[in-house]
Every structure is written in structure tokens, then in C-alpha cells.
Tab-separated table of C-alpha atoms in Angstrom:
chain	number	residue	atom	x	y	z
K	1	MET	CA	14.466	5.521	-3.524
K	2	ASP	CA	16.407	5.657	-0.123
K	3	ALA	CA	18.565	3.028	1.184
K	4	ARG	CA	17.879	3.997	4.944
K	5	PRO	CA	15.316	6.107	6.550
K	6	LEU	CA	17.567	9.047	7.749
K	7	ASP	CA	18.317	9.507	3.808
K	8	ALA	CA	14.813	10.750	3.601
K	9	LEU	CA	15.451	13.096	6.403
K	10	ASN	CA	18.535	14.283	4.607
K	11	ARG	CA	16.645	15.156	1.484
K	12	ALA	CA	14.185	17.233	3.427
K	13	LYS	CA	16.762	19.497	4.870
K	14	ASP	CA	16.382	23.130	4.501
K	15	LYS	CA	12.611	22.273	3.409
K	16	LYS	CA	9.624	22.819	5.188
K	17	VAL	CA	8.365	19.769	7.164
K	18	ILE	CA	5.508	18.961	9.396
K	19	ILE	CA	6.167	17.002	12.433
K	20	GLU	CA	3.560	15.237	14.354
K	21	LEU	CA	4.050	14.462	18.198
K	22	LYS	CA	2.756	11.595	20.371
K	23	ASN	CA	0.752	14.281	22.254
K	24	GLY	CA	-1.170	15.150	19.010
K	25	HIS	CA	0.543	18.530	18.434
K	26	GLN	CA	1.896	19.779	15.154
K	27	PHE	CA	4.960	21.503	14.219
K	28	ILE	CA	5.527	23.097	10.891
K	29	GLY	CA	9.123	24.571	9.733
K	30	VAL	CA	12.163	24.378	7.807
K	31	LEU	CA	14.192	21.281	8.870
K	32	ARG	CA	17.865	22.319	9.936
K	33	ALA	CA	19.300	19.292	11.839
K	34	PHE	CA	18.487	15.751	12.829
K	35	ASP	CA	20.541	13.005	14.502
K	36	ILE	CA	20.061	9.327	14.837
K	37	HIS	CA	17.822	9.843	18.091
K	38	ILE	CA	15.481	11.796	15.422
K	39	ASN	CA	16.181	14.919	17.634
K	40	ILE	CA	15.228	17.690	15.430
K	41	VAL	CA	15.810	21.381	15.014
K	42	LEU	CA	13.325	23.441	12.895
K	43	ASP	CA	13.474	27.282	12.036
K	44	GLU	CA	10.361	29.454	11.225
K	45	THR	CA	8.306	27.055	13.433
K	46	GLU	CA	4.789	27.346	13.824
K	47	GLU	CA	2.574	24.984	16.079
K	48	ARG	CA	-0.771	24.141	14.897
K	49	VAL	CA	-3.761	22.737	16.587
K	50	GLU	CA	-6.433	21.117	14.325
K	51	GLY	CA	-5.299	23.311	11.572
K	52	ASP	CA	-4.777	26.531	13.239
K	53	VAL	CA	-1.781	28.272	14.037
K	54	LYS	CA	-1.540	28.267	17.797
K	55	ARG	CA	1.864	30.254	18.139
K	56	LYS	CA	4.966	31.247	16.339
K	57	LEU	CA	8.176	29.757	17.888
K	58	GLY	CA	11.096	30.504	15.398
K	59	THR	CA	13.921	27.886	16.206
K	60	VAL	CA	12.831	24.716	17.913
K	61	PHE	CA	14.633	21.805	19.426
K	62	ILE	CA	12.388	18.726	19.623
K	63	ARG	CA	13.352	15.601	21.394
K	64	GLY	CA	13.187	12.602	19.087
K	65	ASP	CA	11.336	10.307	21.512
K	66	THR	CA	8.260	12.366	21.220
K	67	ILE	CA	7.625	12.358	17.462
K	68	ILE	CA	5.597	10.003	15.672
K	69	LEU	CA	6.260	11.118	12.027
K	70	ILE	CA	8.091	13.740	9.734
K	71	SER	CA	6.553	14.556	6.347
K	72	PRO	CA	7.337	17.403	3.612
K	73	ALA	CA	4.626	20.407	4.483
T	1	MET	CA	10.308	-18.601	5.310
T	2	ASP	CA	12.483	-15.978	6.780
T	3	ALA	CA	15.538	-16.371	8.964
T	4	ARG	CA	14.925	-13.095	10.502
T	5	PRO	CA	12.014	-10.435	10.937
T	6	LEU	CA	13.865	-7.858	8.982
T	7	ASP	CA	13.898	-10.175	5.956
T	8	ALA	CA	10.207	-9.916	5.670
T	9	LEU	CA	10.438	-6.161	5.559
T	10	ASN	CA	13.177	-6.407	2.964
T	11	ARG	CA	10.738	-8.599	0.739
T	12	ALA	CA	8.086	-5.778	1.290
T	13	LYS	CA	10.268	-3.098	-0.188
T	14	ASP	CA	8.883	-1.113	-2.972
T	15	LYS	CA	5.443	-2.687	-2.231
T	16	LYS	CA	2.328	-1.396	-0.674
T	17	VAL	CA	2.259	-2.073	3.091
T	18	ILE	CA	-0.122	-0.859	5.878
T	19	ILE	CA	1.320	0.097	9.075
T	20	GLU	CA	-0.505	0.504	12.395
T	21	LEU	CA	0.638	2.718	15.408
T	22	LYS	CA	0.116	2.742	19.077
T	23	ASN	CA	-2.161	5.728	18.841
T	24	GLY	CA	-4.523	3.507	16.526
T	25	HIS	CA	-3.739	5.337	13.518
T	26	GLN	CA	-3.159	3.700	10.022
T	27	PHE	CA	-0.898	4.705	7.246
T	28	ILE	CA	-0.762	2.852	3.858
T	29	GLY	CA	2.056	3.632	1.408
T	30	VAL	CA	4.814	2.311	-0.580
T	31	LEU	CA	7.666	0.766	1.496
T	32	ARG	CA	10.938	2.640	0.686
T	33	ALA	CA	13.278	2.286	3.590
T	34	PHE	CA	13.571	0.819	7.138
T	35	ASP	CA	16.306	0.479	9.830
T	36	ILE	CA	16.834	-1.709	12.716
T	37	HIS	CA	14.904	0.518	14.969
T	38	ILE	CA	11.906	-0.063	12.369
T	39	ASN	CA	12.110	3.597	11.600
T	40	ILE	CA	10.202	3.523	8.207
T	41	VAL	CA	9.992	5.612	5.284
T	42	LEU	CA	6.721	5.455	2.883
T	43	ASP	CA	5.849	7.210	-0.339
T	44	GLU	CA	2.373	8.055	-1.788
T	45	THR	CA	1.134	7.572	1.797
T	46	GLU	CA	-2.350	7.827	3.076
T	47	GLU	CA	-3.516	8.057	6.552
T	48	ARG	CA	-6.828	6.198	7.419
T	49	VAL	CA	-8.915	6.295	10.384
T	50	GLU	CA	-11.680	3.489	10.554
T	51	GLY	CA	-11.126	2.814	6.961
T	52	ASP	CA	-11.568	6.300	5.565
T	53	VAL	CA	-8.657	8.280	4.078
T	54	LYS	CA	-8.197	11.083	6.413
T	55	ARG	CA	-5.241	12.741	4.568
T	56	LYS	CA	-2.777	12.092	1.780
T	57	LEU	CA	0.781	12.636	2.751
T	58	GLY	CA	3.269	11.639	-0.031
T	59	THR	CA	6.591	10.725	1.451
T	60	VAL	CA	6.458	10.407	5.531
T	61	PHE	CA	9.109	9.251	7.948
T	62	ILE	CA	7.483	7.187	10.797
T	63	ARG	CA	9.565	6.729	14.226
T	64	GLY	CA	9.741	3.274	14.792
T	65	ASP	CA	8.864	3.116	18.562
T	66	THR	CA	5.435	4.198	17.571
T	67	ILE	CA	4.672	1.071	15.288
T	68	ILE	CA	2.690	-1.814	16.479
T	69	LEU	CA	2.740	-3.740	13.127
T	70	ILE	CA	3.528	-3.737	9.221
T	71	SER	CA	1.710	-5.762	6.678
T	72	PRO	CA	1.409	-6.244	2.928
T	73	ALA	CA	-1.680	-3.755	1.900
J	1	MET	CA	13.227	-27.992	29.413
J	2	ASP	CA	14.845	-24.662	27.710
J	3	ALA	CA	17.980	-23.174	28.812
J	4	ARG	CA	16.910	-19.661	27.465
J	5	PRO	CA	13.308	-18.201	26.611
J	6	LEU	CA	14.243	-17.696	22.998
J	7	ASP	CA	14.864	-21.661	22.629
J	8	ALA	CA	10.804	-21.898	23.362
J	9	LEU	CA	10.163	-19.599	20.399
J	10	ASN	CA	12.533	-21.600	18.406
J	11	ARG	CA	10.639	-24.889	19.199
J	12	ALA	CA	7.397	-22.853	18.098
J	13	LYS	CA	8.565	-21.979	14.632
J	14	ASP	CA	6.277	-22.790	11.725
J	15	LYS	CA	3.633	-23.548	14.186
J	16	LYS	CA	0.554	-21.899	14.930
J	17	VAL	CA	0.754	-19.327	17.855
J	18	ILE	CA	-1.372	-16.821	19.633
J	19	ILE	CA	0.408	-13.455	20.398
J	20	GLU	CA	-1.128	-10.934	22.786
J	21	LEU	CA	-0.262	-7.050	22.437
J	22	LYS	CA	-0.226	-4.453	25.223
J	23	ASN	CA	-3.276	-2.670	23.659
J	24	GLY	CA	-5.306	-6.110	24.340
J	25	HIS	CA	-5.377	-7.205	20.563
J	26	GLN	CA	-4.705	-10.823	19.760
J	27	PHE	CA	-2.944	-12.340	16.345
J	28	ILE	CA	-2.951	-15.802	15.644
J	29	GLY	CA	-0.697	-17.237	12.831
J	30	VAL	CA	2.337	-19.446	12.063
J	31	LEU	CA	5.282	-18.092	13.467
J	32	ARG	CA	8.059	-17.606	10.880
J	33	ALA	CA	10.761	-15.417	12.540
J	34	PHE	CA	11.756	-13.515	15.605
J	35	ASP	CA	14.762	-11.947	17.167
J	36	ILE	CA	16.209	-10.900	20.375
J	37	HIS	CA	13.890	-7.803	20.342
J	38	ILE	CA	11.096	-10.316	20.077
J	39	ASN	CA	10.108	-8.600	16.781
J	40	ILE	CA	7.794	-11.185	15.069
J	41	VAL	CA	6.879	-12.318	11.772
J	42	LEU	CA	3.612	-14.343	11.429
J	43	ASP	CA	2.120	-15.731	8.186
J	44	GLU	CA	-1.669	-16.561	7.745
J	45	THR	CA	-2.388	-14.167	10.658
J	46	GLU	CA	-5.833	-13.524	11.992
J	47	GLU	CA	-6.498	-10.543	14.289
J	48	ARG	CA	-9.219	-11.519	17.040
J	49	VAL	CA	-10.906	-9.284	19.433
J	50	GLU	CA	-12.787	-11.098	22.149
J	51	GLY	CA	-12.588	-14.500	20.560
J	52	ASP	CA	-14.092	-13.188	17.093
J	53	VAL	CA	-11.829	-13.029	13.878
J	54	LYS	CA	-11.450	-9.107	13.299
J	55	ARG	CA	-9.756	-9.583	10.156
J	56	LYS	CA	-7.185	-11.522	8.026
J	57	LEU	CA	-3.867	-10.197	7.509
J	58	GLY	CA	-1.505	-12.739	5.849
J	59	THR	CA	1.863	-11.839	6.634
J	60	VAL	CA	2.541	-9.385	9.560
J	61	PHE	CA	5.539	-8.047	11.060
J	62	ILE	CA	4.860	-7.220	14.841
J	63	ARG	CA	7.302	-4.933	16.714
J	64	GLY	CA	8.481	-6.530	19.993
J	65	ASP	CA	8.052	-3.774	22.365
J	66	THR	CA	4.157	-4.154	21.925
J	67	ILE	CA	4.039	-7.863	22.890
J	68	ILE	CA	2.859	-9.191	26.199
J	69	LEU	CA	2.925	-12.918	25.478
J	70	ILE	CA	3.512	-15.689	22.922
J	71	SER	CA	1.963	-18.917	23.231
J	72	PRO	CA	1.094	-22.135	20.985
J	73	ALA	CA	-2.266	-21.908	19.635
W	1	MET	CA	20.763	-15.128	50.714
W	2	ASP	CA	21.387	-14.187	47.158
W	3	ALA	CA	24.110	-12.337	45.733
W	4	ARG	CA	22.328	-11.114	42.730
W	5	PRO	CA	18.473	-10.964	41.843
W	6	LEU	CA	18.777	-13.553	39.051
W	7	ASP	CA	20.059	-16.059	41.581
W	8	ALA	CA	16.499	-16.086	43.195
W	9	LEU	CA	15.079	-16.996	39.629
W	10	ASN	CA	17.749	-19.752	39.272
W	11	ARG	CA	16.580	-21.243	42.668
W	12	ALA	CA	12.889	-21.000	41.360
W	13	LYS	CA	13.554	-22.999	37.847
W	14	ASP	CA	11.214	-26.111	37.567
W	15	LYS	CA	8.980	-24.798	40.284
W	16	LYS	CA	5.640	-23.076	40.345
W	17	VAL	CA	5.823	-19.234	40.366
W	18	ILE	CA	3.298	-16.465	39.991
W	19	ILE	CA	3.975	-13.614	37.680
W	20	GLU	CA	2.118	-10.376	37.860
W	21	LEU	CA	1.997	-7.953	34.801
W	22	LYS	CA	1.815	-4.298	34.621
W	23	ASN	CA	-1.791	-4.788	33.048
W	24	GLY	CA	-2.828	-6.374	36.418
W	25	HIS	CA	-2.886	-10.131	34.997
W	26	GLN	CA	-1.478	-12.920	36.852
W	27	PHE	CA	0.321	-16.168	35.365
W	28	ILE	CA	0.888	-19.240	37.458
W	29	GLY	CA	2.898	-21.934	35.940
W	30	VAL	CA	6.193	-23.973	36.179
W	31	LEU	CA	9.336	-21.731	35.628
W	32	ARG	CA	11.388	-23.171	32.620
W	33	ALA	CA	13.645	-20.477	31.435
W	34	PHE	CA	14.696	-16.578	31.914
W	35	ASP	CA	17.207	-14.084	30.678
W	36	ILE	CA	18.426	-10.894	31.836
W	37	HIS	CA	15.735	-9.093	30.101
W	38	ILE	CA	13.430	-11.176	32.518
W	39	ASN	CA	11.780	-12.745	29.376
W	40	ILE	CA	10.203	-15.865	31.029
W	41	VAL	CA	8.830	-19.132	29.777
W	42	LEU	CA	6.286	-21.155	31.690
W	43	ASP	CA	4.940	-24.420	31.448
W	44	GLU	CA	1.451	-25.660	32.436
W	45	THR	CA	0.401	-22.142	32.902
W	46	GLU	CA	-2.987	-20.611	34.221
W	47	GLU	CA	-3.980	-17.007	33.636
W	48	ARG	CA	-5.972	-15.729	36.615
W	49	VAL	CA	-8.119	-12.586	37.023
W	50	GLU	CA	-9.032	-11.723	40.571
W	51	GLY	CA	-8.055	-15.438	41.827
W	52	ASP	CA	-10.316	-17.277	39.345
W	53	VAL	CA	-8.481	-19.111	36.332
W	54	LYS	CA	-9.460	-17.359	33.201
W	55	ARG	CA	-7.732	-20.004	30.751
W	56	LYS	CA	-5.131	-22.587	30.761
W	57	LEU	CA	-2.150	-21.840	28.344
W	58	GLY	CA	0.206	-24.664	28.281
W	59	THR	CA	3.754	-23.118	27.492
W	60	VAL	CA	3.922	-19.458	27.485
W	61	PHE	CA	6.590	-17.028	26.591
W	62	ILE	CA	6.209	-13.727	28.713
W	63	ARG	CA	7.995	-10.351	27.446
W	64	GLY	CA	10.217	-9.205	30.423
W	65	ASP	CA	9.212	-5.597	30.151
W	66	THR	CA	5.639	-6.349	30.997
W	67	ILE	CA	6.282	-8.014	34.244
W	68	ILE	CA	6.056	-6.336	37.777
W	69	LEU	CA	7.171	-9.326	40.054
W	70	ILE	CA	7.574	-13.175	40.290
W	71	SER	CA	7.161	-15.100	43.411
W	72	PRO	CA	6.995	-18.809	44.259
W	73	ALA	CA	3.387	-19.720	44.053
S	1	MET	CA	27.424	9.770	53.246
S	2	ASP	CA	27.435	7.716	49.984
S	3	ALA	CA	29.548	7.834	47.315
S	4	ARG	CA	27.055	6.238	44.802
S	5	PRO	CA	23.264	5.620	45.158
S	6	LEU	CA	23.972	2.002	45.084
S	7	ASP	CA	25.970	2.081	48.283
S	8	ALA	CA	22.808	3.084	50.248
S	9	LEU	CA	21.108	-0.229	48.779
S	10	ASN	CA	24.132	-2.027	49.848
S	11	ARG	CA	23.837	-0.589	53.558
S	12	ALA	CA	20.157	-1.780	53.606
S	13	LYS	CA	20.945	-5.446	52.704
S	14	ASP	CA	19.485	-7.877	55.180
S	15	LYS	CA	17.407	-5.101	56.452
S	16	LYS	CA	13.644	-4.416	56.197
S	17	VAL	CA	12.676	-2.115	53.308
S	18	ILE	CA	9.804	-0.669	51.859
S	19	ILE	CA	9.485	-0.444	48.127
S	20	GLU	CA	7.110	1.742	46.320
S	21	LEU	CA	6.113	0.879	42.764
S	22	LYS	CA	4.668	2.995	39.828
S	23	ASN	CA	1.315	1.323	40.058
S	24	GLY	CA	0.929	2.489	43.789
S	25	HIS	CA	1.702	-0.771	45.341
S	26	GLN	CA	3.911	-0.922	48.308
S	27	PHE	CA	6.147	-4.229	49.280
S	28	ILE	CA	7.586	-4.528	52.638
S	29	GLY	CA	10.346	-7.249	53.358
S	30	VAL	CA	13.872	-7.930	53.712
S	31	LEU	CA	16.307	-6.716	51.154
S	32	ARG	CA	18.184	-9.825	49.946
S	33	ALA	CA	19.737	-8.622	46.557
S	34	PHE	CA	19.689	-6.070	43.908
S	35	ASP	CA	21.597	-5.151	40.539
S	36	ILE	CA	22.436	-2.242	38.607
S	37	HIS	CA	18.805	-2.381	36.937
S	38	ILE	CA	17.375	-2.004	40.335
S	39	ASN	CA	15.942	-5.368	39.984
S	40	ILE	CA	15.108	-6.324	43.868
S	41	VAL	CA	14.925	-9.704	45.773
S	42	LEU	CA	12.882	-9.382	48.886
S	43	ASP	CA	12.356	-12.040	51.648
S	44	GLU	CA	9.406	-12.254	54.098
S	45	THR	CA	7.339	-9.895	51.936
S	46	GLU	CA	4.023	-8.256	52.630
S	47	GLU	CA	2.240	-6.120	49.927
S	48	ARG	CA	0.327	-3.205	51.504
S	49	VAL	CA	-2.514	-1.264	49.942
S	50	GLU	CA	-2.971	2.091	51.955
S	51	GLY	CA	-1.587	0.753	54.921
S	52	ASP	CA	-3.117	-2.650	55.185
S	53	VAL	CA	-1.768	-5.848	54.473
S	54	LYS	CA	-3.060	-7.253	51.369
S	55	ARG	CA	-1.273	-10.698	51.287
S	56	LYS	CA	2.204	-12.160	52.335
S	57	LEU	CA	4.229	-13.275	49.551
S	58	GLY	CA	7.710	-14.720	50.952
S	59	THR	CA	10.254	-14.344	48.400
S	60	VAL	CA	9.555	-11.738	45.595
S	61	PHE	CA	11.551	-10.612	42.739
S	62	ILE	CA	10.814	-7.358	41.586
S	63	ARG	CA	11.517	-5.915	38.148
S	64	GLY	CA	13.408	-2.500	38.579
S	65	ASP	CA	11.747	-0.337	35.967
S	66	THR	CA	8.345	-0.602	37.967
S	67	ILE	CA	9.970	0.765	41.026
S	68	ILE	CA	9.777	4.538	42.049
S	69	LEU	CA	11.616	4.364	45.734
S	70	ILE	CA	13.229	2.256	48.160
S	71	SER	CA	13.483	3.334	51.844
S	72	PRO	CA	14.197	1.446	55.251
S	73	ALA	CA	11.086	0.506	56.829
E	1	MET	CA	28.268	28.314	35.057
E	2	ASP	CA	28.216	24.485	34.582
E	3	ALA	CA	30.096	22.707	31.668
E	4	ARG	CA	27.604	19.478	32.422
E	5	PRO	CA	24.220	19.075	33.863
E	6	LEU	CA	25.599	16.590	36.525
E	7	ASP	CA	27.945	19.333	37.770
E	8	ALA	CA	24.730	21.047	39.054
E	9	LEU	CA	23.658	17.776	40.851
E	10	ASN	CA	27.366	17.815	42.253
E	11	ARG	CA	27.114	21.377	43.732
E	12	ALA	CA	24.004	20.511	45.458
E	13	LYS	CA	25.620	17.661	47.330
E	14	ASP	CA	24.727	17.767	51.136
E	15	LYS	CA	22.346	20.434	50.515
E	16	LYS	CA	18.363	20.283	50.759
E	17	VAL	CA	16.778	19.849	47.364
E	18	ILE	CA	13.278	19.215	46.209
E	19	ILE	CA	12.628	16.332	43.823
E	20	GLU	CA	9.668	16.014	41.472
E	21	LEU	CA	8.457	12.769	40.391
E	22	LYS	CA	6.387	11.945	37.053
E	23	ASN	CA	3.610	10.941	39.415
E	24	GLY	CA	3.193	14.503	40.830
E	25	HIS	CA	4.755	13.602	44.143
E	26	GLN	CA	7.499	15.998	45.831
E	27	PHE	CA	10.415	14.631	47.985
E	28	ILE	CA	12.557	17.222	49.918
E	29	GLY	CA	15.863	16.118	51.595
E	30	VAL	CA	19.536	16.388	51.817
E	31	LEU	CA	21.113	15.116	48.629
E	32	ARG	CA	23.880	12.528	49.456
E	33	ALA	CA	24.346	10.685	46.380
E	34	PHE	CA	23.385	10.420	42.578
E	35	ASP	CA	24.598	8.641	39.375
E	36	ILE	CA	24.406	9.010	35.595
E	37	HIS	CA	20.809	7.392	35.598
E	38	ILE	CA	19.859	10.381	38.044
E	39	ASN	CA	19.049	7.598	40.571
E	40	ILE	CA	19.152	9.789	43.875
E	41	VAL	CA	19.720	9.087	47.542
E	42	LEU	CA	18.168	11.780	49.890
E	43	ASP	CA	18.550	11.885	53.818
E	44	GLU	CA	15.926	13.467	56.125
E	45	THR	CA	13.507	13.015	53.276
E	46	GLU	CA	9.833	14.554	53.622
E	47	GLU	CA	7.144	13.456	50.982
E	48	ARG	CA	4.867	16.390	50.381
E	49	VAL	CA	1.642	16.483	48.603
E	50	GLU	CA	0.072	19.869	47.661
E	51	GLY	CA	2.584	21.649	50.030
E	52	ASP	CA	1.676	19.659	52.992
E	53	VAL	CA	4.043	16.918	54.612
E	54	LYS	CA	2.583	13.567	53.759
E	55	ARG	CA	5.148	11.456	55.685
E	56	LYS	CA	8.748	11.459	56.895
E	57	LEU	CA	11.129	8.589	55.274
E	58	GLY	CA	14.626	9.405	56.729
E	59	THR	CA	17.086	7.609	53.796
E	60	VAL	CA	15.376	7.369	50.452
E	61	PHE	CA	16.670	5.612	47.166
E	62	ILE	CA	14.694	7.492	44.035
E	63	ARG	CA	14.983	5.500	40.603
E	64	GLY	CA	16.208	7.943	37.994
E	65	ASP	CA	13.613	7.413	35.484
E	66	THR	CA	10.746	8.486	37.652
E	67	ILE	CA	12.295	12.052	38.160
E	68	ILE	CA	11.188	15.282	36.294
E	69	LEU	CA	13.245	17.874	38.105
E	70	ILE	CA	15.490	18.351	41.132
E	71	SER	CA	16.088	21.935	42.482
E	72	PRO	CA	17.446	23.629	45.655
E	73	ALA	CA	15.125	23.704	48.401
U	1	MET	CA	22.468	26.221	9.713
U	2	ASP	CA	23.398	23.578	12.163
U	3	ALA	CA	25.012	20.437	11.233
U	4	ARG	CA	23.537	18.422	14.409
U	5	PRO	CA	20.715	19.254	16.836
U	6	LEU	CA	23.016	19.726	19.883
U	7	ASP	CA	24.549	22.670	18.186
U	8	ALA	CA	21.325	24.623	18.396
U	9	LEU	CA	21.335	24.060	22.085
U	10	ASN	CA	24.944	25.165	22.137
U	11	ARG	CA	23.958	28.434	20.548
U	12	ALA	CA	21.285	28.977	23.177
U	13	LYS	CA	23.560	28.416	26.261
U	14	ASP	CA	23.599	31.331	28.468
U	15	LYS	CA	20.223	32.724	26.959
U	16	LYS	CA	16.752	32.557	28.016
U	17	VAL	CA	14.944	29.451	26.698
U	18	ILE	CA	11.367	27.800	27.125
U	19	ILE	CA	11.280	24.245	27.897
U	20	GLU	CA	7.958	22.144	27.591
U	21	LEU	CA	7.683	18.823	29.341
U	22	LYS	CA	5.499	15.874	28.516
U	23	ASN	CA	3.393	16.617	31.512
U	24	GLY	CA	2.440	20.133	29.684
U	25	HIS	CA	4.312	21.989	32.283
U	26	GLN	CA	6.647	24.946	31.182
U	27	PHE	CA	9.932	26.225	32.367
U	28	ILE	CA	11.515	29.452	31.385
U	29	GLY	CA	15.255	30.072	32.405
U	30	VAL	CA	18.802	30.541	31.475
U	31	LEU	CA	20.244	27.631	29.598
U	32	ARG	CA	23.424	26.679	31.574
U	33	ALA	CA	24.162	23.170	30.584
U	34	PHE	CA	23.064	20.149	28.658
U	35	ASP	CA	24.178	16.536	27.623
U	36	ILE	CA	23.541	14.094	25.119
U	37	HIS	CA	20.466	12.710	27.093
U	38	ILE	CA	18.957	16.305	26.836
U	39	ASN	CA	19.509	16.616	30.619
U	40	ILE	CA	19.088	20.353	31.195
U	41	VAL	CA	20.186	22.843	33.833
U	42	LEU	CA	18.149	26.340	33.930
U	43	ASP	CA	19.221	29.245	36.128
U	44	GLU	CA	16.688	31.960	37.073
U	45	THR	CA	13.845	29.552	36.399
U	46	GLU	CA	10.159	30.019	36.301
U	47	GLU	CA	7.518	27.589	36.042
U	48	ARG	CA	4.387	28.556	34.018
U	49	VAL	CA	1.064	27.098	33.970
U	50	GLU	CA	-1.067	28.357	30.804
U	51	GLY	CA	1.060	31.622	30.701
U	52	ASP	CA	0.905	32.298	34.523
U	53	VAL	CA	4.179	32.224	36.645
U	54	LYS	CA	3.249	29.418	39.025
U	55	ARG	CA	6.653	29.605	41.063
U	56	LYS	CA	10.138	30.713	41.004
U	57	LEU	CA	12.700	28.130	41.334
U	58	GLY	CA	16.296	29.412	40.763
U	59	THR	CA	18.400	26.793	39.628
U	60	VAL	CA	16.831	23.383	38.245
U	61	PHE	CA	17.954	20.254	36.665
U	62	ILE	CA	15.422	18.668	34.300
U	63	ARG	CA	15.778	15.149	33.367
U	64	GLY	CA	15.852	14.888	29.708
U	65	ASP	CA	13.474	12.105	29.000
U	66	THR	CA	10.587	14.290	30.246
U	67	ILE	CA	11.053	17.155	27.661
U	68	ILE	CA	9.253	17.744	24.431
U	69	LEU	CA	11.001	20.720	23.018
U	70	ILE	CA	13.329	23.541	23.830
U	71	SER	CA	12.968	27.012	22.028
U	72	PRO	CA	14.509	30.604	22.790
U	73	ALA	CA	12.163	32.550	24.992
């Protein structure tokens, strides 16, 4: 059990996560960094639309205020 | 009776809650963590659309500014 | 007469209020707690859509930035 | 002439004002309280839609971030 | 030349300005007061829609976060 | 090379810039002032819609939170 | 591996990046500067719509709150 929500992100570091954005897009990659604004850096990132890989992006910085949720992939 | 709204979230810890987002999606899971931004971590999470389970997600971090309400499930 | 808007919420504590959200939904319940962000906790809550009870929710935490207005029911 | 915008709200206290919201709704009532977020409390409030009284609400707390303008009625 | 944007608003004080809002509405009036949030008070205000006077409002308080631009009329 | 983004705005001072807003409108004028919120003052401003001059505005104060980008014209 | 998300932006300095905005537009250019709000300055910038170059913009200041993601091009 976590004391704070950011602890859950800390446990997910260097693991594969799925991130869903407010515009409906999904990004799947290895969680490398986050901050209190929930700005995120992923490695080996794939963007998916309705389950299909739309493109591969490598490293991606995602601005926190566009994110709905983050979950282990 | 609670003195502050976050006290109500504290009483719901480790219990099943339903969370509704601004985009209309519902998440049901065990409330594990929250902070003053209402960032939330759920365990054993199900996403529901119009009452039906859409998918099972395990642990989920939900960004607070996407949330409309939280209620015991 | 109130000196500050939050005084009016304080006078409404433990009384029935109606809350209207930016998405058009209405919640009616007993006001148990609020904070400076206008995060709200209601008890014995009903959600209404166009005057009809849509569902009963018991205790509900509502995030302040989704709220348009609060008024005695 | 006012030095600061909130001075104009102060002069309108205990007088009838019209408030227009971002969703197009209008509220007319006696201005009882406001704060720096432009959270407002009105008494003897009427909600109007296209000039017609939609309902009477008595005391209403309106969250500041939903407000476009405030003007003497 | 102004050192800071608010200097330009200061020079416009007690002069006629046009204000355009995010919802497309225009307000023309005498600029009486502003603050760092760009909350504005106008006197002798007219609301215009597509160039035509829609209504006369006298004194108006406009919340800054609804404003796109302010220009001498 | 700039150390900080605002350095680039500083270098553009008293030069012609194009500003694009979230609502799709374009403003072209001489950059006179800016602040950390990216509030902007332009002189000799033209508003353009799809490349055509829609109107001439002289001095314009533009609220920063409506701006997408600023570029030399 | 980065400790903080802004470290990833720092490593991308003076390199070509792709930036995607909330309105769906893409900008590709050399990352020259950024700050904690994720305000960005690009050089040699191209705007692309659905993969095609729409226009060339040289230096561009992009306001951080319009950005979804930043990735090496």
C-alpha cells in the first residue's frame, strides 16, 4: 500500500506503463522519469490508437496536464 | 461528520470506490492513495462504460484534474 | 449578510444543498465538508438529470473545479 | 473611478447585480459576498435563460472560475 | 515603448477600449480599473455582436481569464 | 543560442512578430512588451484570417493564456 | 536514465525534436531553450500537418500549456 500517489509511480520506474491522454491517445513505454506535475519521460515508446501501433517514438516527454491515467502495461 | 473533504477520502482508504472522470469514464477499485491535488491510486481497477466492464487494469494512477467525483462503490 | 463567500457554505453545513456541475449534472445531498478549492463532501446524495433521480450515491466527494453553483435545496 | 477591479464589486454589495456564466446562463440577485477568486454569494437569486425567469434559487454560491461578467442589474 | 504589458493598460486608463472575449463577444467602454489577473472594470459599456450594439451595460466587471485582447477603441 | 525561452522574446523586441492564438486567429505587429505569463503588447497590429488582413488594431494587449506561438514575421 | 523529466529535454538541446500540440499541429525544429512551464524555443522550424510541411517558420516560441509531447525527430 502506498502512502502517496507518486509512490506508485516510483514503483513503476523502469517498467513498462500505459499512459492515456485527454485526447484519447495511448502511449506505451518504459517509465524513466516523472515530477510533481506528472510530466513523464518514456523510453521505447509506442503510440497506439484503438489497440494498433500507430508509430514508434523512442524517447518521449509528455506534459503532465494532458494525462488522464498511468498504469502498468 | 468530516471537518474537511479529504477526511472523507481518508475514511475510504483500502475500500472500494467509484471514480467518475470529466470524459464520462468510470473506474472502480480499491483506494490506495490520494494527495491534495486529488491524484488517486486504485488497485484491482475495472474501467466501466455504461455499467459494463470495459477492461481490467490492476493498479492505476489517475491525475486529479480529470476527476469529477469519488464515492464508495 | 456574509463577509466572505465561504461563510455562506459554512451556514449550509449539515443542510440539504443542490450542486450543479459544469457538465450539467445535479447532485442533492447533505453538505458535510468543503475546503477553499470548493471540494465538497455530500451525504445521502442523489444525482438528478432533468429533475428525475438518476441514482443514489450515499457519500460523495466532488472536486471543486467541476462545480458551477451550490444552493440550499 | 476605482483603483482596483474588486473596488467596483465592493460598491455593488447589497445591490442587485446580473452575473453571466461561461455556459451562457444568467443569475440576477443581491450581491452579498465575493472574494479574490471572484467566488460570489447572491441572495434572492433568479436564473434567467434568454430573458425569462427559469427558476428562483434564494441564496446561491457561484464558483468564480465559471463567471464571465458582473454588472449592476 | 512599454517595459511591461500592464504599462500599456495603464496608459489606456479612462480611455475607450475594446475587449474581446474567448466566447467571441466584444465589450466597448471606458477602462476604469484592472489588476494582474487582467480582471477589468469598464464604464459606459456596450456589448457588440458582429459590429451591432447588443445591449448597454453601464459598469461591468469582466473576469480576466475570459479575455483574449484589449485595444484602444 | 538562448539560455531561456524569454530570451528569444527579448531579442524580438521592437521587431515584427506573428502571434497565433488558440482560437486560430493571427496577429502581426511590433513586439513592444511581454511578461512571464506571456502577456504581450503589439503596436501597428493587423489581425489576419487565412492570410488576409481582417482589421487594423494599432496597439493591442493580448492575454498570454490565449497564445500558442510567437515567431518573427 | 533520467532523474527528472526536464533532464530529458536538456539532453535534447541543440538537437532536432518534434513537438505535438493540443490542437493537433506538429512542429519540427532544433530545440534551443525551455523552462519549467515547458515554454519552448525552436530554430529552423517546420510546421507539419499530416506529414506534409505546411510552412517554414525559423525561430518559434511555443507556449508550454499548448504542448502534448516532445520527442527526438
